Amino acid sequence: MLLVVDAGNTNVVFAVHDGATWRGSWRVSMQPQRTSDEYAVWLMTLLQAAGLSVNDVSQAVIGTVVPAALYHLRLLCRQYFQTEPLIASSRLDWGFRIALDNPGEVGVDRLLNGLAAHRIYGGPLIVIDFGTATTFDVVDVDGAYCGGVIAPGINLSVEALHKAAARLPRIGVGRPTGGLVIGRDTNSAMRSGVFWGYIGLVEGIVERIRQEFGAPMKVLATGGLAPLFSEGTSVFEHIDPELTINGLRFLAGRNPEPHLTNDKDLITEG
């Protein structure tokens, strides 16, 4: 079985795939200094609840945009699963061209989304990921990664609005009651601005990308807030919450599995 670790700026997702289906998926908040032992105590309990054990895992792959978290995640795989994880990077075999001036700059989460999106849905397409940042990634008909757009994530925007304006409260992200645009109090006005403002951002950027690309494009959304925003727009053709972890699974299938060589590898960064 394959252990997949998707470590983002907000959450870390662990998932196990048995070659045919996902056997379980769990998430924990991102704390870069969380130790391998802390991860293990939490993860082994969840594996047991799913009828799995550490001995079932024979391979691991890690994708992260938080370099400080990588050491402990790698150590988790070595110490508790006795496996050397494949680390996602632009230097691996992705099966497509990264058509950027500096491929090493792009976040691996964006490459993983592009890999899975093209593999599952074909291209050309736009992948929108509602995470800590909201990213728009462009993949051509052959699967090449062509770049994209990075915008502030909606939760960052809400927090910035609350902190910068003394009389504005902290609000939750959600669709305004009744779907109305005109708010009749401060809270509803803020909710409307956040929700419909982001809908406008998404629809506007998608339209501009399509015009610049010059061909019809599918639009795919992922990330925890994708279902919420789908209530306010018809621009998404598919919503896929497992896109990034499937990208990690496909990447692991394309590249040689690293191997532990001796006991020293279990306790050093390597």
Tab-separated table of C-alpha atoms in Angstrom:
chain	number	residue	atom	x	y	z
A	1	MET	CA	0.000	0.000	0.000
A	2	LEU	CA	1.030	3.583	-0.660
A	3	LEU	CA	1.102	6.257	2.037
A	4	VAL	CA	0.505	9.708	0.560
A	5	VAL	CA	1.377	12.872	2.503
A	6	ASP	CA	0.165	16.237	1.204
A	7	ALA	CA	1.587	18.937	3.482
A	8	GLY	CA	0.221	22.407	2.744
A	9	ASN	CA	0.427	25.715	4.538
A	10	THR	CA	-2.765	25.078	6.532
A	11	ASN	CA	-3.222	21.302	6.791
A	12	VAL	CA	-1.369	18.028	6.331
A	13	VAL	CA	-3.352	15.273	4.628
A	14	PHE	CA	-2.373	11.615	5.063
A	15	ALA	CA	-4.013	8.992	2.851
A	16	VAL	CA	-3.503	5.310	2.075
A	17	HIS	CA	-4.138	3.741	-1.342
A	18	ASP	CA	-4.172	-0.019	-1.828
A	19	GLY	CA	-3.661	0.043	-5.607
A	20	ALA	CA	-7.370	0.066	-6.354
A	21	THR	CA	-8.987	2.533	-3.967
A	22	TRP	CA	-8.336	4.970	-1.154
A	23	ARG	CA	-8.579	3.115	2.146
A	24	GLY	CA	-8.561	6.223	4.302
A	25	SER	CA	-7.775	9.932	4.334
A	26	TRP	CA	-7.080	12.092	7.387
A	27	ARG	CA	-5.939	15.657	8.012
A	28	VAL	CA	-4.222	17.533	10.800
A	29	SER	CA	-3.321	21.213	11.110
A	30	MET	CA	0.087	22.203	9.781
A	31	GLN	CA	2.627	22.838	12.532
A	32	PRO	CA	6.086	22.775	10.933
A	33	GLN	CA	7.821	21.724	14.159
A	34	ARG	CA	5.454	18.827	14.898
A	35	THR	CA	7.732	15.823	15.433
A	36	SER	CA	7.651	12.453	13.716
A	37	ASP	CA	6.608	10.860	17.015
A	38	GLU	CA	3.647	13.220	17.353
A	39	TYR	CA	2.522	12.430	13.812
A	40	ALA	CA	2.932	8.705	14.496
A	41	VAL	CA	0.790	8.625	17.658
A	42	TRP	CA	-2.036	10.381	15.835
A	43	LEU	CA	-1.727	8.518	12.538
A	44	MET	CA	-1.396	4.993	13.946
A	45	THR	CA	-4.645	5.448	15.872
A	46	LEU	CA	-6.459	6.436	12.685
A	47	LEU	CA	-4.912	3.595	10.700
A	48	GLN	CA	-6.093	1.130	13.330
A	49	ALA	CA	-9.617	2.559	13.210
A	50	ALA	CA	-9.590	1.946	9.432
A	51	GLY	CA	-8.455	-1.655	9.870
A	52	LEU	CA	-4.888	-0.904	8.773
A	53	SER	CA	-1.469	-1.003	10.385
A	54	VAL	CA	1.967	0.442	9.738
A	55	ASN	CA	3.040	-2.951	8.365
A	56	ASP	CA	0.526	-2.629	5.513
A	57	VAL	CA	2.383	0.379	4.065
A	58	SER	CA	5.241	-0.488	1.725
A	59	GLN	CA	5.760	2.791	-0.124
A	60	ALA	CA	5.411	6.512	0.652
A	61	VAL	CA	5.360	9.804	-1.223
A	62	ILE	CA	5.455	13.320	0.210
A	63	GLY	CA	4.469	16.584	-1.424
A	64	THR	CA	4.955	19.784	0.561
A	65	VAL	CA	5.216	23.537	0.102
A	66	VAL	CA	6.485	23.908	3.699
A	67	PRO	CA	10.211	23.022	3.692
A	68	ALA	CA	10.438	23.175	7.494
A	69	ALA	CA	7.962	20.292	7.813
A	70	LEU	CA	9.788	17.923	5.468
A	71	TYR	CA	12.394	16.611	7.904
A	72	HIS	CA	9.858	15.292	10.426
A	73	LEU	CA	7.561	13.860	7.741
A	74	ARG	CA	10.472	12.043	6.116
A	75	LEU	CA	11.568	10.746	9.516
A	76	LEU	CA	8.024	9.500	10.180
A	77	CYS	CA	8.183	7.346	7.043
A	78	ARG	CA	11.640	6.016	7.871
A	79	GLN	CA	11.133	5.247	11.546
A	80	TYR	CA	7.550	3.996	11.619
A	81	PHE	CA	6.916	2.654	8.114
A	82	GLN	CA	10.450	1.463	7.301
A	83	THR	CA	10.310	3.124	3.898
A	84	GLU	CA	12.168	5.926	2.166
A	85	PRO	CA	9.578	8.385	0.822
A	86	LEU	CA	9.649	9.829	-2.658
A	87	ILE	CA	9.770	13.639	-2.313
A	88	ALA	CA	7.842	15.534	-4.981
A	89	SER	CA	9.975	18.115	-6.801
A	90	SER	CA	10.215	19.638	-10.245
A	91	ARG	CA	13.275	17.447	-10.931
A	92	LEU	CA	11.254	14.208	-11.018
A	93	ASP	CA	9.666	12.588	-14.060
A	94	TRP	CA	6.219	14.218	-14.310
A	95	GLY	CA	5.386	12.921	-17.754
A	96	PHE	CA	4.825	16.436	-19.072
A	97	ARG	CA	6.742	19.613	-19.885
A	98	ILE	CA	6.908	22.386	-17.278
A	99	ALA	CA	6.725	25.384	-19.631
A	100	LEU	CA	8.083	28.006	-17.220
A	101	ASP	CA	11.170	30.207	-17.197
A	102	ASN	CA	12.223	28.655	-13.865
A	103	PRO	CA	10.457	25.316	-13.228
A	104	GLY	CA	11.999	25.072	-9.760
A	105	GLU	CA	9.948	28.044	-8.558
A	106	VAL	CA	6.529	26.471	-9.012
A	107	GLY	CA	4.905	24.876	-5.965
A	108	VAL	CA	4.711	21.099	-6.232
A	109	ASP	CA	1.041	21.223	-5.206
A	110	ARG	CA	0.293	23.045	-8.453
A	111	LEU	CA	2.217	20.489	-10.515
A	112	LEU	CA	0.449	17.659	-8.688
A	113	ASN	CA	-2.953	19.186	-9.412
A	114	GLY	CA	-2.020	19.571	-13.068
A	115	LEU	CA	-0.801	15.990	-13.304
A	116	ALA	CA	-3.949	14.516	-11.779
A	117	ALA	CA	-6.318	16.842	-13.614
A	118	HIS	CA	-4.958	16.003	-17.058
A	119	ARG	CA	-4.694	12.303	-16.261
A	120	ILE	CA	-8.329	12.103	-15.095
A	121	TYR	CA	-10.128	14.789	-17.124
A	122	GLY	CA	-7.917	15.531	-20.146
A	123	GLY	CA	-7.034	19.002	-21.374
A	124	PRO	CA	-6.739	21.818	-21.957
A	125	LEU	CA	-7.998	22.909	-18.577
A	126	ILE	CA	-7.842	25.382	-15.714
A	127	VAL	CA	-7.381	23.983	-12.205
A	128	ILE	CA	-8.558	26.227	-9.356
A	129	ASP	CA	-7.359	25.284	-5.878
A	130	PHE	CA	-9.006	27.043	-2.935
A	131	GLY	CA	-6.278	26.753	-0.331
A	132	THR	CA	-4.269	29.186	1.763
A	133	ALA	CA	-3.804	30.933	-1.574
A	134	THR	CA	-6.274	30.575	-4.420
A	135	THR	CA	-4.372	29.307	-7.449
A	136	PHE	CA	-5.376	29.026	-11.091
A	137	ASP	CA	-3.207	26.628	-13.092
A	138	VAL	CA	-3.243	26.152	-16.843
A	139	VAL	CA	-2.609	22.766	-18.485
A	140	ASP	CA	-2.596	22.381	-22.268
A	141	VAL	CA	-4.050	19.585	-24.370
A	142	ASP	CA	-0.826	17.552	-24.113
A	143	GLY	CA	-0.618	17.931	-20.346
A	144	ALA	CA	2.137	20.557	-20.261
A	145	TYR	CA	2.026	22.890	-17.271
A	146	CYS	CA	1.793	26.435	-18.672
A	147	GLY	CA	1.723	28.587	-15.527
A	148	GLY	CA	-1.161	30.363	-13.902
A	149	VAL	CA	-2.345	32.885	-11.341
A	150	ILE	CA	-1.919	33.168	-7.553
A	151	ALA	CA	-4.434	35.203	-5.535
A	152	PRO	CA	-4.815	35.610	-1.755
A	153	GLY	CA	-6.904	32.855	-0.208
A	154	ILE	CA	-10.313	33.868	1.045
A	155	ASN	CA	-9.543	33.184	4.709
A	156	LEU	CA	-6.445	35.390	4.455
A	157	SER	CA	-8.590	38.136	2.957
A	158	VAL	CA	-11.196	37.890	5.713
A	159	GLU	CA	-8.552	37.998	8.443
A	160	ALA	CA	-6.789	40.957	6.825
A	161	LEU	CA	-10.077	42.857	6.583
A	162	HIS	CA	-10.821	42.276	10.266
A	163	LYS	CA	-7.323	43.295	11.413
A	164	ALA	CA	-7.029	46.375	9.207
A	165	ALA	CA	-10.450	47.877	9.985
A	166	ALA	CA	-11.048	48.495	13.704
A	167	ARG	CA	-14.858	48.373	13.560
A	168	LEU	CA	-15.242	45.382	11.272
A	169	PRO	CA	-15.805	42.041	13.043
A	170	ARG	CA	-14.232	38.711	12.200
A	171	ILE	CA	-16.741	36.755	10.103
A	172	GLY	CA	-17.064	33.197	8.911
A	173	VAL	CA	-16.895	32.405	5.220
A	174	GLY	CA	-20.260	31.440	3.797
A	175	ARG	CA	-22.894	32.272	1.231
A	176	PRO	CA	-25.040	35.267	2.257
A	177	THR	CA	-28.506	34.333	3.522
A	178	GLY	CA	-30.866	33.915	0.604
A	179	GLY	CA	-28.014	34.522	-1.814
A	180	LEU	CA	-28.613	38.288	-1.635
A	181	VAL	CA	-25.912	40.744	-2.644
A	182	ILE	CA	-27.121	43.825	-0.746
A	183	GLY	CA	-26.386	43.413	2.944
A	184	ARG	CA	-28.613	45.156	5.501
A	185	ASP	CA	-26.114	45.120	8.346
A	186	THR	CA	-22.329	45.077	8.681
A	187	ASN	CA	-22.050	41.312	9.028
A	188	SER	CA	-24.203	40.502	5.992
A	189	ALA	CA	-22.499	43.230	3.940
A	190	MET	CA	-19.087	41.716	4.733
A	191	ARG	CA	-20.280	38.180	3.963
A	192	SER	CA	-21.658	39.395	0.655
A	193	GLY	CA	-18.457	41.206	-0.241
A	194	VAL	CA	-16.313	38.194	0.565
A	195	PHE	CA	-18.506	35.603	-1.154
A	196	TRP	CA	-19.624	37.505	-4.248
A	197	GLY	CA	-16.284	39.280	-4.499
A	198	TYR	CA	-14.549	35.919	-4.761
A	199	ILE	CA	-17.103	34.661	-7.259
A	200	GLY	CA	-16.324	37.727	-9.368
A	201	LEU	CA	-12.591	37.104	-9.019
A	202	VAL	CA	-12.932	33.466	-10.089
A	203	GLU	CA	-15.209	34.152	-13.053
A	204	GLY	CA	-13.134	37.132	-14.190
A	205	ILE	CA	-9.784	35.331	-14.082
A	206	VAL	CA	-11.204	32.219	-15.772
A	207	GLU	CA	-12.608	34.334	-18.594
A	208	ARG	CA	-9.332	36.204	-19.073
A	209	ILE	CA	-7.315	32.966	-19.095
A	210	ARG	CA	-9.644	31.502	-21.713
A	211	GLN	CA	-9.302	34.599	-23.890
A	212	GLU	CA	-5.506	34.588	-23.575
A	213	PHE	CA	-5.242	30.837	-24.165
A	214	GLY	CA	-7.441	31.097	-27.241
A	215	ALA	CA	-9.228	27.747	-27.014
A	216	PRO	CA	-12.095	26.138	-25.064
A	217	MET	CA	-10.928	24.946	-21.629
A	218	LYS	CA	-12.436	22.768	-18.929
A	219	VAL	CA	-12.520	24.245	-15.426
A	220	LEU	CA	-11.826	22.035	-12.429
A	221	ALA	CA	-11.977	23.072	-8.760
A	222	THR	CA	-10.420	21.510	-5.680
A	223	GLY	CA	-9.801	22.537	-2.081
A	224	GLY	CA	-12.102	22.713	0.924
A	225	LEU	CA	-14.072	25.773	-0.187
A	226	ALA	CA	-14.723	24.616	-3.764
A	227	PRO	CA	-18.204	23.216	-2.956
A	228	LEU	CA	-19.173	26.499	-1.255
A	229	PHE	CA	-18.248	28.628	-4.251
A	230	SER	CA	-19.927	26.224	-6.641
A	231	GLU	CA	-23.207	27.449	-5.101
A	232	GLY	CA	-22.619	30.880	-6.618
A	233	THR	CA	-21.256	30.091	-10.074
A	234	SER	CA	-21.605	27.590	-12.888
A	235	VAL	CA	-18.017	28.011	-14.076
A	236	PHE	CA	-16.793	24.737	-12.505
A	237	GLU	CA	-17.301	21.647	-14.640
A	238	HIS	CA	-15.890	19.304	-11.998
A	239	ILE	CA	-15.097	19.463	-8.278
A	240	ASP	CA	-12.472	16.963	-7.147
A	241	PRO	CA	-11.438	17.004	-3.459
A	242	GLU	CA	-8.875	14.225	-4.022
A	243	LEU	CA	-6.990	15.901	-6.839
A	244	THR	CA	-3.691	16.575	-5.030
A	245	ILE	CA	-3.425	13.176	-3.364
A	246	ASN	CA	-4.178	11.505	-6.691
A	247	GLY	CA	-1.394	13.594	-8.201
A	248	LEU	CA	0.974	12.221	-5.571
A	249	ARG	CA	-0.207	8.695	-6.331
A	250	PHE	CA	0.387	9.143	-10.065
A	251	LEU	CA	3.803	10.709	-9.429
A	252	ALA	CA	4.848	7.767	-7.256
A	253	GLY	CA	3.811	5.427	-10.040
A	254	ARG	CA	6.043	7.212	-12.567
A	255	ASN	CA	9.254	7.377	-10.552
A	256	PRO	CA	11.577	4.752	-9.017
A	257	GLU	CA	10.899	4.006	-5.390
A	258	PRO	CA	13.733	5.211	-3.107
A	259	HIS	CA	15.202	2.594	-0.778
A	260	LEU	CA	16.638	2.688	2.703
A	261	THR	CA	20.206	1.436	2.574
A	262	ASN	CA	21.127	0.959	6.233
A	263	ASP	CA	20.021	1.629	9.792
A	264	LYS	CA	21.746	5.016	9.844
A	265	ASP	CA	19.230	6.263	7.288
A	266	LEU	CA	16.508	5.832	9.877
A	267	ILE	CA	17.835	8.541	12.147
A	268	THR	CA	19.508	11.043	9.822
A	269	GLU	CA	17.990	13.616	7.525
A	270	GLY	CA	19.693	12.166	4.432
